[in-house]
Coordinates of C-alpha atoms in Angstrom, one line a residue:
Chain U
T1 CA 45.8 38.6 8.2
Q2 CA 42.8 40.3 7.1
L3 CA 40.8 38.9 4.1
L4 CA 40.4 42.5 2.7
E5 CA 43.5 45.0 2.6
Q6 CA 42.6 48.7 2.3
S7 CA 45.0 51.2 1.2
P8 CA 45.9 53.9 2.2
Q9 CA 45.3 53.8 5.8
F10 CA 45.4 57.4 6.6
L11 CA 44.9 60.1 3.7
S12 CA 44.7 63.9 4.4
I13 CA 43.8 66.1 1.7
Q14 CA 42.6 69.7 1.1
E15 CA 39.4 70.4 0.0
G16 CA 38.7 70.4 -4.1
E17 CA 41.4 67.7 -4.5
N18 CA 40.4 64.0 -5.9
L19 CA 41.4 60.8 -4.3
T20 CA 41.1 57.1 -4.8
V21 CA 40.9 54.2 -2.0
Y22 CA 41.6 50.7 -2.7
C23 CA 40.1 47.4 -1.2
N24 CA 42.1 44.2 -2.1
S25 CA 41.9 40.8 -1.6
S26 CA 43.0 37.4 -3.2
S27 CA 39.8 36.1 -2.4
V28 CA 36.5 36.0 -4.6
F29 CA 33.4 37.9 -3.2
S30 CA 29.7 37.6 -4.4
S31 CA 29.3 41.4 -3.2
L32 CA 31.2 44.2 -2.1
Q33 CA 30.1 46.9 0.1
W34 CA 31.4 50.5 0.9
Y35 CA 30.5 52.1 4.4
R36 CA 31.3 55.3 5.9
Q37 CA 31.8 55.6 9.4
E38 CA 32.2 58.9 11.7
P39 CA 33.7 58.8 15.0
G40 CA 31.4 57.4 17.7
E41 CA 29.1 56.0 15.3
G42 CA 28.0 52.9 13.3
P43 CA 29.1 52.3 9.6
V44 CA 26.4 53.9 7.1
L45 CA 26.3 52.1 3.9
L46 CA 27.3 53.7 0.6
V47 CA 26.7 51.2 -2.0
T48 CA 27.0 47.5 -3.0
V49 CA 28.6 46.2 -6.1
V50 CA 27.8 42.8 -7.2
T51 CA 29.0 42.4 -11.0
G52 CA 32.5 42.0 -12.0
G53 CA 33.4 45.3 -13.7
E54 CA 30.4 47.2 -12.1
V55 CA 31.0 51.1 -12.0
K56 CA 28.5 52.7 -9.8
K57 CA 28.2 56.5 -8.9
L58 CA 27.0 58.3 -6.0
K59 CA 27.2 62.2 -6.7
R60 CA 31.0 62.9 -6.5
L61 CA 31.8 59.3 -5.4
T62 CA 32.5 56.4 -8.1
F63 CA 32.7 53.0 -6.9
Q64 CA 34.5 50.1 -9.2
F65 CA 34.5 46.5 -8.5
G66 CA 37.1 44.3 -10.2
D67 CA 36.5 42.2 -13.0
A68 CA 37.6 39.1 -10.9
R69 CA 35.3 40.4 -8.0
K70 CA 38.6 40.4 -5.8
D71 CA 39.1 43.9 -5.4
S72 CA 37.2 47.3 -5.5
S73 CA 37.9 51.0 -5.8
L74 CA 36.4 54.2 -4.3
H75 CA 37.1 57.8 -6.0
I76 CA 35.8 60.8 -4.7
T77 CA 36.0 64.0 -7.0
A78 CA 36.5 67.4 -5.7
A79 CA 36.5 66.2 -1.9
Q80 CA 34.7 68.3 0.6
P81 CA 34.9 68.7 4.5
G82 CA 31.8 66.6 4.9
D83 CA 33.5 63.6 3.1
T84 CA 35.9 63.4 6.3
G85 CA 35.5 59.9 8.0
L86 CA 36.6 56.4 7.9
Y87 CA 35.7 54.4 4.7
L88 CA 35.3 50.6 4.9
C89 CA 34.9 48.1 2.4
A90 CA 33.2 45.2 3.4
G91 CA 32.9 41.5 1.3
D92 CA 30.2 39.1 1.4
R93 CA 31.2 35.5 0.3
Y94 CA 29.3 32.8 -1.1
N95 CA 27.5 30.8 1.6
F96 CA 29.6 32.4 4.2
N97 CA 26.5 34.8 5.7
K98 CA 28.9 37.3 7.1
F99 CA 30.6 40.2 6.2
Y100 CA 34.4 40.6 6.3
F101 CA 35.8 44.0 6.6
G102 CA 38.7 45.8 5.7
S103 CA 40.7 47.9 8.6
G104 CA 39.4 51.0 6.7
T105 CA 40.9 54.1 5.1
K106 CA 40.6 57.6 7.4
L107 CA 40.2 60.3 5.1
N108 CA 40.4 64.1 6.5
V109 CA 39.7 66.7 4.2
K110 CA 40.9 70.2 5.2
P111 CA 38.8 73.3 4.4
Chain Q
D1 CA 11.1 52.2 11.8
T2 CA 14.0 54.2 11.3
G3 CA 16.7 51.5 11.4
V4 CA 19.0 49.5 13.8
S5 CA 18.6 50.7 17.2
Q6 CA 21.1 49.8 20.1
D7 CA 20.9 50.5 23.7
P8 CA 22.9 51.7 25.6
R9 CA 25.1 53.9 23.2
H10 CA 27.8 54.1 26.1
K11 CA 28.8 51.8 28.9
I12 CA 31.2 52.3 31.5
T13 CA 31.8 49.2 33.8
K14 CA 34.2 47.8 36.4
R15 CA 36.6 45.1 35.3
G16 CA 34.7 41.7 36.3
Q17 CA 31.1 42.9 36.1
N18 CA 28.5 41.7 33.8
V19 CA 27.1 44.0 31.1
T20 CA 24.3 43.2 28.7
F21 CA 23.4 45.2 25.3
R22 CA 20.3 45.2 23.1
C23 CA 20.0 45.5 19.7
D24 CA 16.4 46.0 18.0
P25 CA 17.0 45.3 13.8
I26 CA 14.9 46.6 11.2
S27 CA 11.4 45.1 11.6
E28 CA 11.5 42.8 8.5
H29 CA 14.8 41.7 8.5
N30 CA 15.7 38.0 9.4
R31 CA 19.3 38.3 10.0
L32 CA 21.0 39.9 12.8
Y33 CA 24.8 40.1 13.2
W34 CA 27.1 41.2 16.1
Y35 CA 30.5 42.9 15.3
R36 CA 33.3 44.5 17.4
Q37 CA 35.4 47.2 16.5
T38 CA 38.4 48.4 18.5
L39 CA 40.2 51.7 17.7
G40 CA 41.6 51.9 14.3
Q41 CA 40.4 48.4 12.8
G42 CA 37.4 47.6 10.8
P43 CA 34.5 45.6 12.5
E44 CA 35.2 42.0 13.4
F45 CA 32.5 39.3 13.1
L46 CA 31.3 37.7 16.5
T47 CA 28.0 35.9 15.5
Y48 CA 24.9 36.1 13.5
F49 CA 21.4 35.0 13.8
Q50 CA 18.8 33.7 11.1
N51 CA 15.7 34.5 12.6
E52 CA 16.0 32.8 16.3
A53 CA 18.6 30.5 15.5
Q54 CA 22.3 31.5 16.1
L55 CA 23.9 29.8 13.1
E56 CA 27.6 30.8 13.4
K57 CA 30.1 31.9 16.1
S58 CA 33.4 33.6 16.0
R59 CA 36.3 32.2 17.6
L60 CA 36.4 35.5 19.1
L61 CA 33.3 34.9 21.1
S62 CA 35.0 33.5 24.3
D63 CA 32.6 31.5 26.7
R64 CA 32.2 34.9 28.5
F65 CA 30.1 36.0 25.6
S66 CA 26.7 34.9 24.8
A67 CA 24.0 36.3 22.4
E68 CA 20.4 35.7 22.2
R69 CA 17.5 36.5 19.9
P70 CA 14.6 34.6 21.6
K71 CA 11.7 35.5 19.2
G72 CA 13.6 36.3 16.2
S73 CA 13.1 40.1 16.7
F74 CA 15.6 41.9 19.0
S75 CA 18.6 40.4 20.2
T76 CA 21.2 40.7 23.5
L77 CA 24.8 40.3 23.7
E78 CA 26.0 39.5 27.4
I79 CA 29.6 39.8 28.6
Q80 CA 30.3 38.0 31.9
R81 CA 33.4 38.9 34.1
T82 CA 34.6 41.9 31.7
E83 CA 38.2 42.3 31.1
Q84 CA 40.1 45.6 29.9
G85 CA 40.4 43.7 26.6
D86 CA 36.5 43.7 26.1
S87 CA 36.8 47.4 25.6
A88 CA 35.4 48.1 22.3
M89 CA 32.5 49.6 20.1
Y90 CA 30.3 46.6 19.8
L91 CA 27.9 46.9 16.5
C92 CA 24.8 45.2 15.6
A93 CA 23.8 45.1 12.2
S94 CA 20.6 43.4 10.1
S95 CA 19.7 42.4 6.8
L96 CA 17.2 40.6 4.8
D97 CA 17.9 37.1 3.5
T98 CA 16.3 37.3 -0.1
G99 CA 18.6 34.4 -1.6
D100 CA 20.3 37.4 -3.4
V101 CA 22.4 40.2 -2.8
T102 CA 22.7 41.0 1.2
E103 CA 23.0 44.1 2.7
A104 CA 23.9 44.8 6.1
F105 CA 22.4 48.1 8.0
F106 CA 24.4 48.9 11.1
G107 CA 23.1 50.6 14.3
Q108 CA 25.1 53.2 16.3
G109 CA 26.9 51.1 18.4
T110 CA 27.6 50.4 21.9
R111 CA 30.8 52.0 23.2
L112 CA 31.9 49.7 26.2
T113 CA 34.8 51.0 28.4
V114 CA 36.1 48.7 31.0
V115 CA 38.2 50.3 33.9

């Protein structure tokens, strides 16, 4: 059983559409990170959210941390083919000194 | 310093052979992590170092696996008597422990194929 559950597992959309990816847990995290990973490469850090209810924007990407710090979402506006990749959420729990990853959402944006 | 560096990027080995991977973290980072990722899954924690001390090892890390960080800088991960189930992407990450929020930065990984 994974500590972080991501949904959906797969998403295939047309360029220009909006989408939301979810990351849920029954555990509280001190912070949560979102990464994007391309095939054959390591994950690249997109953002870190720390405060419950926090919203961060990175161009067309909007990240939200749940009030209780147990869940997070990533919303992409007007998706582009360059957004294609595996989106991973990872949580850092207090005093655990390691990151727990979800299984990822594989996004394909078709031109 | 351009980030976390891993070597080699790809390794194909025969079952039963030993392999060693190297990770060079971001220079000022005192924490170093090893993760393993199989196809379609998120990375799974293997072990982490605070400076040269190995502070935690996952139960995933069998006796055939050993990791070192001798001078608190680069790290090596060795797998002895490789098995086909060891085939995976091995990822290294580093972070700076400031007592505040920790952000981990990953290398490009080493893809291991055991034939």
